[in-house]
Structures are given as C-alpha cells and as structure tokens.
mmCIF file of C-alpha atoms and ligand atoms in Angstrom:
data_model
loop_
_atom_site.group_PDB
_atom_site.id
_atom_site.type_symbol
_atom_site.label_atom_id
_atom_site.label_comp_id
_atom_site.label_asym_id
_atom_site.label_seq_id
_atom_site.Cartn_x
_atom_site.Cartn_y
_atom_site.Cartn_z
ATOM 1 C CA UNK U 1 -16.943 5.570 -4.634
ATOM 2 C CA UNK U 2 -15.859 8.671 -6.425
ATOM 3 C CA UNK U 3 -15.103 11.489 -4.014
ATOM 4 C CA UNK U 4 -11.518 11.787 -5.146
ATOM 5 C CA UNK U 5 -9.885 12.536 -8.372
ATOM 6 C CA UNK U 6 -9.429 9.719 -10.814
ATOM 7 C CA UNK U 7 -6.069 8.068 -11.165
ATOM 8 C CA UNK U 8 -3.944 10.398 -13.131
ATOM 9 C CA UNK U 9 -0.570 8.883 -13.624
ATOM 10 C CA UNK U 10 0.161 5.280 -14.376
ATOM 11 C CA UNK U 11 2.914 3.130 -15.767
ATOM 12 C CA UNK U 12 0.910 2.707 -18.944
ATOM 13 C CA UNK U 13 0.825 6.483 -19.356
ATOM 14 C CA UNK U 14 4.555 6.895 -18.841
ATOM 15 C CA UNK U 15 5.703 9.644 -18.739
ATOM 16 C CA UNK U 16 3.314 10.843 -16.043
ATOM 17 C CA UNK U 17 0.583 13.334 -16.777
ATOM 18 C CA UNK U 18 -0.840 16.316 -14.939
ATOM 19 C CA UNK U 19 -1.876 15.599 -11.370
ATOM 20 C CA UNK U 20 -4.721 18.031 -10.848
ATOM 21 C CA UNK U 21 -7.988 18.096 -12.633
ATOM 22 C CA UNK U 22 -9.248 21.423 -13.930
ATOM 23 C CA UNK U 23 -11.831 22.027 -11.249
ATOM 24 C CA UNK U 24 -9.506 21.326 -8.360
ATOM 25 C CA UNK U 25 -6.657 23.315 -9.792
ATOM 26 C CA UNK U 26 -8.844 26.330 -10.362
ATOM 27 C CA UNK U 27 -10.372 25.986 -6.908
ATOM 28 C CA UNK U 28 -6.923 25.854 -5.316
ATOM 29 C CA UNK U 29 -5.624 28.773 -7.249
ATOM 30 C CA UNK U 30 -8.639 30.946 -6.497
ATOM 31 C CA UNK U 31 -8.730 30.008 -2.829
ATOM 32 C CA UNK U 32 -5.130 30.967 -2.287
ATOM 33 C CA UNK U 33 -4.912 33.980 -4.501
ATOM 34 C CA UNK U 34 -1.833 32.593 -6.206
ATOM 35 C CA UNK U 35 -3.424 33.041 -9.574
ATOM 36 C CA UNK U 36 -6.317 35.268 -10.471
ATOM 37 C CA UNK U 37 -8.559 32.979 -12.438
ATOM 38 C CA UNK U 38 -11.508 33.985 -14.478
ATOM 39 C CA UNK U 39 -13.927 31.538 -15.952
ATOM 40 C CA UNK U 40 -12.807 30.104 -19.234
ATOM 41 C CA UNK U 41 -9.194 31.002 -18.563
ATOM 42 C CA UNK U 42 -7.910 27.793 -20.047
ATOM 43 C CA UNK U 43 -4.424 29.118 -20.660
ATOM 44 C CA UNK U 44 -3.709 29.421 -16.939
ATOM 45 C CA UNK U 45 -4.989 25.916 -16.341
ATOM 46 C CA UNK U 46 -2.612 24.783 -19.031
ATOM 47 C CA UNK U 47 0.443 25.809 -17.036
ATOM 48 C CA UNK U 48 3.096 23.205 -16.854
ATOM 49 C CA UNK U 49 2.957 20.287 -14.474
ATOM 50 C CA UNK U 50 5.601 21.623 -12.127
ATOM 51 C CA UNK U 51 3.675 24.817 -11.437
ATOM 52 C CA UNK U 52 0.500 22.904 -10.763
ATOM 53 C CA UNK U 53 2.190 20.546 -8.369
ATOM 54 C CA UNK U 54 3.864 23.430 -6.561
ATOM 55 C CA UNK U 55 0.478 25.025 -6.016
ATOM 56 C CA UNK U 56 -0.893 21.784 -4.641
ATOM 57 C CA UNK U 57 2.071 21.109 -2.385
ATOM 58 C CA UNK U 58 2.174 24.515 -0.780
ATOM 59 C CA UNK U 59 -1.406 25.611 -0.458
ATOM 60 C CA UNK U 60 -3.637 22.690 0.415
ATOM 61 C CA UNK U 61 -3.994 21.480 3.984
ATOM 62 C CA UNK U 62 -2.657 17.972 4.399
ATOM 63 C CA UNK U 63 -4.776 16.990 7.356
ATOM 64 C CA UNK U 64 -7.118 14.226 6.350
ATOM 65 C CA UNK U 65 -7.731 10.608 7.151
ATOM 66 C CA UNK U 66 -7.929 7.425 5.145
ATOM 67 C CA UNK U 67 -8.461 3.766 5.986
ATOM 68 C CA UNK U 68 -6.327 0.798 4.996
ATOM 69 C CA UNK U 69 -7.530 -2.772 4.550
ATOM 70 C CA UNK U 70 -5.177 -5.531 3.459
ATOM 71 C CA UNK U 71 -4.354 -9.185 2.909
ATOM 72 C CA UNK U 72 -7.787 -10.783 2.942
ATOM 73 C CA UNK U 73 -6.625 -13.930 1.078
ATOM 74 C CA UNK U 74 -10.117 -14.790 -0.093
ATOM 75 C CA UNK U 75 -10.969 -18.263 -1.238
ATOM 76 C CA UNK U 76 -13.650 -18.947 -3.809
ATOM 77 C CA UNK U 77 -15.970 -20.332 -1.171
ATOM 78 C CA UNK U 78 -18.504 -17.545 -0.945
ATOM 79 C CA UNK U 79 -19.259 -14.995 1.727
ATOM 80 C CA UNK U 80 -19.691 -17.536 4.516
ATOM 81 C CA UNK U 81 -16.022 -18.495 4.563
ATOM 82 C CA UNK U 82 -14.261 -16.909 7.531
ATOM 83 C CA UNK U 83 -11.810 -14.911 5.383
ATOM 84 C CA UNK U 84 -14.711 -13.387 3.462
ATOM 85 C CA UNK U 85 -16.490 -12.652 6.734
ATOM 86 C CA UNK U 86 -13.378 -10.857 7.995
ATOM 87 C CA UNK U 87 -13.207 -8.637 4.928
ATOM 88 C CA UNK U 88 -16.919 -7.914 5.231
ATOM 89 C CA UNK U 89 -16.306 -6.976 8.874
ATOM 90 C CA UNK U 90 -13.542 -4.548 7.837
ATOM 91 C CA UNK U 91 -15.835 -2.989 5.248
ATOM 92 C CA UNK U 92 -18.584 -2.591 7.859
ATOM 93 C CA UNK U 93 -16.133 -1.059 10.351
ATOM 94 C CA UNK U 94 -14.946 1.489 7.799
ATOM 95 C CA UNK U 95 -18.479 2.318 6.704
ATOM 96 C CA UNK U 96 -19.373 2.961 10.351
ATOM 97 C CA UNK U 97 -16.551 5.485 10.860
ATOM 98 C CA UNK U 98 -17.685 8.977 11.732
ATOM 99 C CA UNK U 99 -16.308 11.049 10.164
ATOM 100 C CA UNK U 100 -15.826 8.916 7.096
ATOM 101 C CA UNK U 101 -12.298 8.444 5.723
ATOM 102 C CA UNK U 102 -11.510 10.422 2.588
ATOM 103 C CA UNK U 103 -10.699 7.161 0.821
ATOM 104 C CA UNK U 104 -9.765 3.542 1.473
ATOM 105 C CA UNK U 105 -6.591 1.884 0.319
ATOM 106 C CA UNK U 106 -6.477 -1.870 -0.266
ATOM 107 C CA UNK U 107 -2.988 -3.300 0.315
ATOM 108 C CA UNK U 108 -2.878 -6.458 -1.815
ATOM 109 C CA UNK U 109 -3.403 -10.220 -1.440
ATOM 110 C CA UNK U 110 -7.119 -9.840 -1.945
ATOM 111 C CA UNK U 111 -7.116 -13.405 -3.289
ATOM 112 C CA UNK U 112 -5.370 -16.491 -1.938
ATOM 113 C CA UNK U 113 -4.628 -18.310 -5.199
ATOM 114 C CA UNK U 114 -5.113 -15.555 -7.750
ATOM 115 C CA UNK U 115 -8.292 -17.081 -9.111
ATOM 116 C CA UNK U 116 -10.855 -15.039 -10.980
ATOM 117 C CA UNK U 117 -13.612 -16.166 -8.588
ATOM 118 C CA UNK U 118 -11.585 -15.061 -5.567
ATOM 119 C CA UNK U 119 -10.864 -11.637 -7.028
ATOM 120 C CA UNK U 120 -14.449 -11.277 -8.147
ATOM 121 C CA UNK U 121 -15.670 -12.039 -4.621
ATOM 122 C CA UNK U 122 -13.250 -9.461 -3.253
ATOM 123 C CA UNK U 123 -14.373 -6.840 -5.709
ATOM 124 C CA UNK U 124 -17.989 -7.491 -4.789
ATOM 125 C CA UNK U 125 -17.279 -7.120 -1.055
ATOM 126 C CA UNK U 126 -15.145 -3.999 -1.485
ATOM 127 C CA UNK U 127 -17.865 -2.437 -3.640
ATOM 128 C CA UNK U 128 -19.871 -2.027 -0.420
ATOM 129 C CA UNK U 129 -17.372 0.534 0.893
ATOM 130 C CA UNK U 130 -18.834 4.029 0.938
ATOM 131 C CA UNK U 131 -15.558 5.893 0.247
ATOM 132 C CA UNK U 132 -13.546 5.560 -2.940
ATOM 133 C CA UNK U 133 -11.147 2.588 -2.963
ATOM 134 C CA UNK U 134 -7.621 2.497 -4.359
ATOM 135 C CA UNK U 135 -6.201 -0.948 -5.083
ATOM 136 C CA UNK U 136 -2.728 -2.503 -4.939
ATOM 137 C CA UNK U 137 -1.628 -5.952 -6.016
ATOM 138 C CA UNK U 138 -0.009 -8.667 -3.872
ATOM 139 C CA UNK U 139 1.743 -11.851 -4.932
ATOM 140 C CA UNK U 140 -1.305 -13.974 -4.116
ATOM 141 C CA UNK U 141 -3.307 -11.951 -6.640
ATOM 142 C CA UNK U 142 -0.724 -12.234 -9.367
ATOM 143 C CA UNK U 143 1.026 -15.538 -9.908
ATOM 144 C CA UNK U 144 -1.755 -17.773 -11.182
ATOM 145 C CA UNK U 145 -2.266 -15.804 -14.401
ATOM 146 C CA UNK U 146 0.500 -13.173 -14.034
ATOM 147 C CA UNK U 147 -1.992 -10.481 -13.130
ATOM 148 C CA UNK U 148 -4.376 -10.941 -16.019
ATOM 149 C CA UNK U 149 -7.561 -11.150 -13.949
ATOM 150 C CA UNK U 150 -6.398 -8.544 -11.437
ATOM 151 C CA UNK U 151 -5.734 -6.019 -14.204
ATOM 152 C CA UNK U 152 -9.093 -6.777 -15.719
ATOM 153 C CA UNK U 153 -10.842 -6.097 -12.411
ATOM 154 C CA UNK U 154 -8.758 -3.240 -11.056
ATOM 155 C CA UNK U 155 -6.623 -1.723 -13.827
ATOM 156 C CA UNK U 156 -2.941 -0.861 -13.879
ATOM 157 C CA UNK U 157 -1.065 -1.849 -10.694
ATOM 158 C CA UNK U 158 1.402 1.063 -10.962
ATOM 159 C CA UNK U 159 0.041 4.579 -10.654
ATOM 160 C CA UNK U 160 0.135 7.794 -8.685
ATOM 161 C CA UNK U 161 -2.322 10.439 -7.625
ATOM 162 C CA UNK U 162 -2.367 13.677 -5.669
ATOM 163 C CA UNK U 163 -4.741 14.325 -2.832
ATOM 164 C CA UNK U 164 -4.820 17.505 -0.733
ATOM 165 C CA UNK U 165 -1.176 18.252 -1.365
ATOM 166 C CA UNK U 166 0.132 14.719 -0.733
ATOM 167 C CA UNK U 167 1.563 12.728 -3.608
ATOM 168 C CA UNK U 168 0.533 9.050 -3.414
ATOM 169 C CA UNK U 169 2.441 6.377 -5.332
ATOM 170 C CA UNK U 170 1.286 2.783 -5.782
ATOM 171 C CA UNK U 171 3.827 0.157 -6.844
ATOM 172 C CA UNK U 172 3.799 -3.501 -7.755
ATOM 173 C CA UNK U 173 6.625 -4.644 -5.492
ATOM 174 C CA UNK U 174 6.097 -8.397 -5.955
ATOM 175 C CA UNK U 175 7.894 -8.866 -9.252
ATOM 176 C CA UNK U 176 10.234 -11.858 -9.193
ATOM 177 C CA UNK U 177 12.619 -13.288 -11.725
ATOM 178 C CA UNK U 178 11.092 -16.108 -13.801
ATOM 179 C CA UNK U 179 11.947 -19.480 -12.223
ATOM 180 C CA UNK U 180 8.899 -21.292 -13.579
ATOM 181 C CA UNK U 181 9.308 -21.369 -17.368
ATOM 182 C CA UNK U 182 12.419 -23.494 -17.369
ATOM 183 C CA UNK U 183 10.896 -25.799 -14.754
ATOM 184 C CA UNK U 184 7.747 -26.059 -16.925
ATOM 185 C CA UNK U 185 5.515 -25.237 -13.974
ATOM 186 C CA UNK U 186 1.789 -25.162 -14.522
ATOM 187 C CA UNK U 187 0.100 -21.865 -13.477
ATOM 188 C CA UNK U 188 -1.328 -23.302 -10.260
ATOM 189 C CA UNK U 189 1.961 -24.962 -9.373
ATOM 190 C CA UNK U 190 3.672 -21.581 -9.731
ATOM 191 C CA UNK U 191 0.945 -19.955 -7.637
ATOM 192 C CA UNK U 192 1.229 -22.551 -4.896
ATOM 193 C CA UNK U 193 4.984 -22.011 -4.687
ATOM 194 C CA UNK U 194 4.466 -18.253 -4.462
ATOM 195 C CA UNK U 195 1.790 -18.708 -1.801
ATOM 196 C CA UNK U 196 4.202 -20.331 0.621
ATOM 197 C CA UNK U 197 5.740 -18.272 3.364
ATOM 198 C CA UNK U 198 9.031 -20.049 2.848
ATOM 199 C CA UNK U 199 9.187 -20.746 -0.900
ATOM 200 C CA UNK U 200 12.140 -23.075 -1.556
ATOM 201 C CA UNK U 201 12.199 -22.208 -5.261
ATOM 202 C CA UNK U 202 11.381 -18.533 -4.830
ATOM 203 C CA UNK U 203 13.295 -15.475 -5.867
ATOM 204 C CA UNK U 204 13.154 -12.200 -3.945
ATOM 205 C CA UNK U 205 10.520 -9.593 -4.685
ATOM 206 C CA UNK U 206 11.557 -6.530 -6.624
ATOM 207 C CA UNK U 207 10.062 -3.296 -7.898
ATOM 208 C CA UNK U 208 12.120 -3.799 -11.034
ATOM 209 C CA UNK U 209 13.926 -1.550 -13.450
ATOM 210 C CA UNK U 210 10.877 -0.509 -15.463
ATOM 211 C CA UNK U 211 8.932 0.695 -12.433
ATOM 212 C CA UNK U 212 11.993 2.376 -10.955
ATOM 213 C CA UNK U 213 12.333 4.345 -14.180
ATOM 214 C CA UNK U 214 8.641 5.223 -13.979
ATOM 215 C CA UNK U 215 9.060 6.239 -10.326
ATOM 216 C CA UNK U 216 12.045 8.413 -11.103
ATOM 217 C CA UNK U 217 10.028 10.169 -13.776
ATOM 218 C CA UNK U 218 6.981 10.474 -11.531
ATOM 219 C CA UNK U 219 9.073 12.133 -8.821
ATOM 220 C CA UNK U 220 11.009 14.385 -11.187
ATOM 221 C CA UNK U 221 8.623 17.327 -11.203
ATOM 222 C CA UNK U 222 7.776 17.312 -7.488
ATOM 223 C CA UNK U 223 9.087 19.898 -5.086
ATOM 224 C CA UNK U 224 11.322 18.293 -2.479
ATOM 225 C CA UNK U 225 8.940 19.351 0.286
ATOM 226 C CA UNK U 226 5.970 17.617 -1.328
ATOM 227 C CA UNK U 227 4.763 14.980 1.154
ATOM 228 C CA UNK U 228 4.978 11.513 -0.382
ATOM 229 C CA UNK U 229 3.190 8.326 0.625
ATOM 230 C CA UNK U 230 4.268 5.183 -1.206
ATOM 231 C CA UNK U 231 2.138 2.048 -1.122
ATOM 232 C CA UNK U 232 3.934 -1.232 -1.718
ATOM 233 C CA UNK U 233 2.803 -4.757 -0.940
ATOM 234 C CA UNK U 234 6.144 -6.034 0.370
ATOM 235 C CA UNK U 235 8.093 -3.755 2.710
ATOM 236 C CA UNK U 236 10.382 -1.477 0.698
ATOM 237 C CA UNK U 237 13.333 -2.562 2.810
ATOM 238 C CA UNK U 238 15.158 -5.760 3.669
ATOM 239 C CA UNK U 239 13.443 -7.242 6.702
ATOM 240 C CA UNK U 240 13.625 -11.032 6.375
ATOM 241 C CA UNK U 241 14.580 -12.692 3.108
ATOM 242 C CA UNK U 242 13.610 -16.350 3.785
ATOM 243 C CA UNK U 243 9.954 -15.280 4.046
ATOM 244 C CA UNK U 244 10.149 -12.638 1.320
ATOM 245 C CA UNK U 245 9.516 -9.913 3.886
ATOM 246 C CA UNK U 246 11.947 -8.175 1.620
ATOM 247 C CA UNK U 247 12.285 -6.150 -1.565
ATOM 248 C CA UNK U 248 15.565 -6.829 -3.290
ATOM 249 C CA UNK U 249 15.968 -3.457 -4.989
ATOM 250 C CA UNK U 250 14.673 -1.542 -1.958
ATOM 251 C CA UNK U 251 17.938 0.388 -1.623
ATOM 252 C CA UNK U 252 17.523 1.801 -5.120
ATOM 253 C CA UNK U 253 13.910 2.774 -4.481
ATOM 254 C CA UNK U 254 14.866 4.402 -1.189
ATOM 255 C CA UNK U 255 17.559 6.372 -2.992
ATOM 256 C CA UNK U 256 14.979 7.792 -5.376
ATOM 257 C CA UNK U 257 12.886 8.880 -2.396
ATOM 258 C CA UNK U 258 15.791 10.215 -0.343
ATOM 259 C CA UNK U 259 15.688 13.864 -1.547
ATOM 260 C CA UNK U 260 12.178 14.373 -0.196
ATOM 261 C CA UNK U 261 11.534 15.741 3.268
ATOM 262 C CA UNK U 262 8.400 13.775 4.238
ATOM 263 C CA UNK U 263 8.207 10.214 2.936
ATOM 264 C CA UNK U 264 6.115 7.354 4.299
ATOM 265 C CA UNK U 265 5.897 3.832 2.919
ATOM 266 C CA UNK U 266 2.830 1.829 3.881
ATOM 267 C CA UNK U 267 2.842 -1.857 3.051
ATOM 268 C CA UNK U 268 0.858 -5.041 3.457
ATOM 269 C CA UNK U 269 2.225 -8.614 3.157
ATOM 270 C CA UNK U 270 3.774 -8.972 6.632
ATOM 271 C CA UNK U 271 0.420 -9.265 8.492
ATOM 272 C CA UNK U 272 1.719 -7.693 11.707
ATOM 273 C CA UNK U 273 2.341 -4.451 13.575
ATOM 274 C CA UNK U 274 5.629 -3.353 12.057
ATOM 275 C CA UNK U 275 7.370 0.021 11.956
ATOM 276 C CA UNK U 276 10.750 0.996 10.626
ATOM 277 C CA UNK U 277 12.689 4.121 9.754
ATOM 278 C CA UNK U 278 15.562 4.277 7.288
ATOM 279 C CA UNK U 279 17.000 7.708 6.598
ATOM 280 C CA UNK U 280 14.141 10.038 5.755
ATOM 281 C CA UNK U 281 11.605 7.235 5.195
ATOM 282 C CA UNK U 282 9.184 5.836 7.771
ATOM 283 C CA UNK U 283 7.659 2.426 7.028
ATOM 284 C CA UNK U 284 4.436 1.014 8.424
ATOM 285 C CA UNK U 285 3.235 -2.546 7.861
ATOM 286 C CA UNK U 286 -0.474 -3.240 8.213
ATOM 287 C CA UNK U 287 -2.493 -6.012 9.762
ATOM 288 C CA UNK U 288 -4.166 -8.624 7.601
ATOM 289 C CA UNK U 289 -7.884 -9.264 7.856
ATOM 290 C CA UNK U 290 -7.220 -13.014 7.521
ATOM 291 C CA UNK U 291 -4.391 -14.080 9.855
ATOM 292 C CA UNK U 292 -1.264 -12.690 11.568
ATOM 293 C CA UNK U 293 2.235 -13.781 10.585
ATOM 294 C CA UNK U 294 4.819 -14.211 13.352
ATOM 295 C CA UNK U 295 7.708 -11.790 13.601
ATOM 296 C CA UNK U 296 10.894 -12.653 11.763
ATOM 297 C CA UNK U 297 13.114 -14.962 13.833
ATOM 298 C CA UNK U 298 16.016 -12.521 13.651
ATOM 299 C CA UNK U 299 14.046 -9.789 15.480
ATOM 300 C CA UNK U 300 12.191 -6.662 14.499
ATOM 301 C CA UNK U 301 13.192 -3.102 13.615
ATOM 302 C CA UNK U 302 13.793 -1.071 16.763
ATOM 303 C CA UNK U 303 10.945 1.294 15.882
ATOM 304 C CA UNK U 304 8.343 -1.457 16.100
ATOM 305 C CA UNK U 305 5.980 -1.746 19.036
ATOM 306 C CA UNK U 306 5.993 -5.492 19.332
ATOM 307 C CA UNK U 307 2.583 -7.059 19.057
ATOM 308 C CA UNK U 308 1.898 -9.887 21.494
ATOM 309 C CA UNK U 309 1.607 -13.275 19.915
ATOM 310 C CA UNK U 310 -1.883 -13.874 18.632
ATOM 311 C CA UNK U 311 -4.161 -16.166 20.609
ATOM 312 C CA UNK U 312 -4.426 -19.286 18.422
ATOM 313 C CA UNK U 313 -7.852 -20.054 19.882
ATOM 314 C CA UNK U 314 -9.282 -16.755 18.693
ATOM 315 C CA UNK U 315 -9.177 -16.620 14.920
ATOM 316 C CA UNK U 316 -9.660 -12.839 14.821
ATOM 317 C CA UNK U 317 -6.797 -12.117 17.219
ATOM 318 C CA UNK U 318 -3.901 -10.288 15.578
ATOM 319 C CA UNK U 319 -6.047 -9.310 12.597
ATOM 320 C CA UNK U 320 -7.796 -6.065 11.717
ATOM 321 C CA UNK U 321 -7.265 -2.967 9.624
ATOM 322 C CA UNK U 322 -5.792 0.519 9.896
ATOM 323 C CA UNK U 323 -6.645 4.209 10.169
ATOM 324 C CA UNK U 324 -4.158 6.719 8.842
ATOM 325 C CA UNK U 325 -4.159 10.416 9.685
ATOM 326 C CA UNK U 326 -2.145 12.632 7.402
ATOM 327 C CA UNK U 327 -0.658 15.587 9.281
ATOM 328 C CA UNK U 328 -0.104 19.172 8.200
ATOM 329 C CA UNK U 329 3.636 18.485 7.973
ATOM 330 C CA UNK U 330 2.940 15.729 5.444
ATOM 331 C CA UNK U 331 3.845 12.851 7.737
ATOM 332 C CA UNK U 332 1.326 10.376 9.096
ATOM 333 C CA UNK U 333 -0.031 8.975 12.324
ATOM 334 C CA UNK U 334 -0.838 5.292 12.015
ATOM 335 C CA UNK U 335 -3.487 3.654 14.149
ATOM 336 C CA UNK U 336 -3.777 -0.102 14.039
ATOM 337 C CA UNK U 337 -7.342 -1.284 14.537
ATOM 338 C CA UNK U 338 -7.006 -4.887 15.768
ATOM 339 C CA UNK U 339 -10.340 -6.570 16.265
ATOM 340 C CA UNK U 340 -9.707 -8.153 19.645
ATOM 341 C CA UNK U 341 -7.491 -5.502 21.222
ATOM 342 C CA UNK U 342 -7.479 -1.783 21.787
ATOM 343 C CA UNK U 343 -6.520 0.504 18.884
ATOM 344 C CA UNK U 344 -2.743 0.885 18.759
ATOM 345 C CA UNK U 345 -1.543 4.361 17.750
ATOM 346 C CA UNK U 346 1.939 4.711 16.241
ATOM 347 C CA UNK U 347 2.378 8.433 15.830
ATOM 348 C CA UNK U 348 4.966 10.183 13.701
ATOM 349 C CA UNK U 349 6.305 11.929 16.797
ATOM 350 C CA UNK U 350 6.663 8.635 18.615
ATOM 351 C CA UNK U 351 8.545 7.011 15.746
ATOM 352 C CA UNK U 352 11.077 9.807 15.281
ATOM 353 C CA UNK U 353 11.702 9.945 19.046
ATOM 354 C CA UNK U 354 12.711 6.269 19.241
ATOM 355 C CA UNK U 355 16.430 5.671 19.560
ATOM 356 C CA UNK U 356 16.407 2.342 21.384
ATOM 357 C CA UNK U 357 14.364 -0.792 20.661
ATOM 358 C CA UNK U 358 10.802 -0.452 21.951
ATOM 359 C CA UNK U 359 10.583 -4.107 22.982
ATOM 360 C CA UNK U 360 12.633 -7.228 22.633
ATOM 361 C CA UNK U 361 15.472 -7.885 20.239
ATOM 362 C CA UNK U 362 16.182 -5.599 17.353
ATOM 363 C CA UNK U 363 17.934 -6.592 14.174
HETATM 364 FE FE1 FE2 S 1 -0.706 -11.598 2.607
HETATM 365 FE FE1 FE2 S 2 1.763 -11.015 0.227
#
C-alpha cells in the first residue's frame, strides 16, 4: 500500500509544505530537461514550493486511473454481515482490476455509528487492497466520539497531495454547528441523530472557516492550470438541504476553486449516480457499497444521468463502486461500477456537452 508519495500537506501542518519528494522531483526535472541535476545537488531540490509545483503541473502526464469506494456503513457484526460482505466484494473487484489502479480513494461513512469496532473492521477489510488507500471521513464516522477513533486509525482528515501533476485535496465537509451540548445529548444519542437521513435537530454540513483558510493557503502556490481534484464527503454544492445533501459554505469553497481551469469534486454521502457542473467545477457523487439513497424529491441536476430506482428485492442493486480516469487535460472520466448493472461511463466530454436535462425533472 505504498506506491504513491506520502501525504504531504495537512491541516495540522498548516501552512502547507512541499508537495514533491526529493526522488520524484529530481526524476521529473531530469526527465524533462528543465533543470540539469547532478547527484547531491541539494540546492536545486531546495527550490521554493512554487517552482516545484510548476514543474509537476507542466511536465508530468496526467493520464492515470484510480478507484473509489465509499459509504460502507459497517456495523460491528463481523465479516458475515451483508455490509461487510459488500465492502469485501468492492476490495476484491479492485484487486482484480488489470491494470491495477494507481491508488484507491475511500469516500467516508466507513462506519455506521462511529464505533471503534466498526472502524477497526473497515480498516482490516481495506488493508486487503493491493494499491495504496487514501481515506476521507463521513458523518457516520465522526459523531460518536467527534472523530477520535477515526483520527487514531487514519490520521488527519484534511490534507492534500500531488500525483502525476494533479493536485488532490481531501476535506472534512461534515462539520456542523454544536446542537448537542446545550441539549446534553449523550454521544450515541448525537450519533443517532446524525445518522438519520432527515435529522430534525440537525444543522447543515460545512467545511468551516478553519479549513477554508487552510484550503486558500494550500491553493495559493498552485498555477491556475494545475488540475485539481477535491474529495469531500457531502457534495460541495447545495443539492437538497432536508437530507443534508448539502454543504452550507459551498459557495465560498467554490469561489476559492474558481480561478483554476480544471477542477473536479468527487463526493460520497449521496449513494447515487449524481453529476453536476457549477461554473468551472464538475461534481461527481459515488455509489455506496451498502445501499442506494433515492434522488432528492425536488429533482436532480441537469447533468445527471438518472439511475433507475433500485430493485428492493435485490440488496446489491444500486450499489457498487467507481473507476476514475484522469485525462491529459486534467479533467476526469467517471465510470460507475454498479454490481447488478452495466458500467455507466460519465465522461468529461459528455458532461460539458449537456445543456438540457438528461432525464426527468431538473432543479
Ligand atoms: Fe453514507
Ligand atoms: Fe454521509
């Protein structure tokens, strides 16, 4: 699980640090002839962050593929429970891919009730993946102990990394204003409220001021043509508030991303085929391995290829995982990999060509 570089920028390290390790930077520089590097030439390696990122953005091919698994909602009932079996199935599918993905991203809600035993089970299952795994947190992982166990297992939930010229950013987008302290809620009571689709006491998800400041800083040294992929658990736009398919400060996050020419947001949480485009940003929601959510009653973004309603008699219908191809222009082709249906490709070209709703009502 260690083909890629280690995480190299996180909220805890704010402000962000250099994005390339020595070996990769030297390799890039030599390969492209931008810098003549001799062994032991530490001073050239020590160039400032902006120069390093420019080299990465302009000289490394962006074409690679990664897999995305999300929303497994594991219960502490061992590997025979159907949600655990589904995650195991996703891991086996990814391990059987030929060629192998460069890495796997996990999109949050690994646990159902944020319990240590659930997260531990998830970590054990994900450890079977052959490629390196990057993790993101979802609200189901967080609100029993406010992320204590998740951090212990997986580290900081806010970080960024560069891979083959693409800048990847991972956010905790499930931060909500405290409504539990005053109500004297016990941890599990709070968790159970957060675990509802329609939480009557809930507040909207946010990225929050602290992470937005971190994001602004993380983006500050990037060239505007650096391809960016942001991972968030909730969609970084306002889809449907009553179900928290929504991020309340999405507009502010989008504004930070607006100067960049190729930006994709990939999210979990909504458990459905979901595509949107706002300004320069294309959004893709992923399937869950556990169950599909219905579409929002108000309709779906016009860019979405509407998924048929899942067959309630087939517990794998409407679930699955995703394959993501990163293109040379820095944008992505998404392929949904539902377990009971054919793969569903949603290409970059297809998304930008859409001007009218693909199916059904649009909001
Ligand atoms: Fe979920
Ligand atoms: Fe979620």
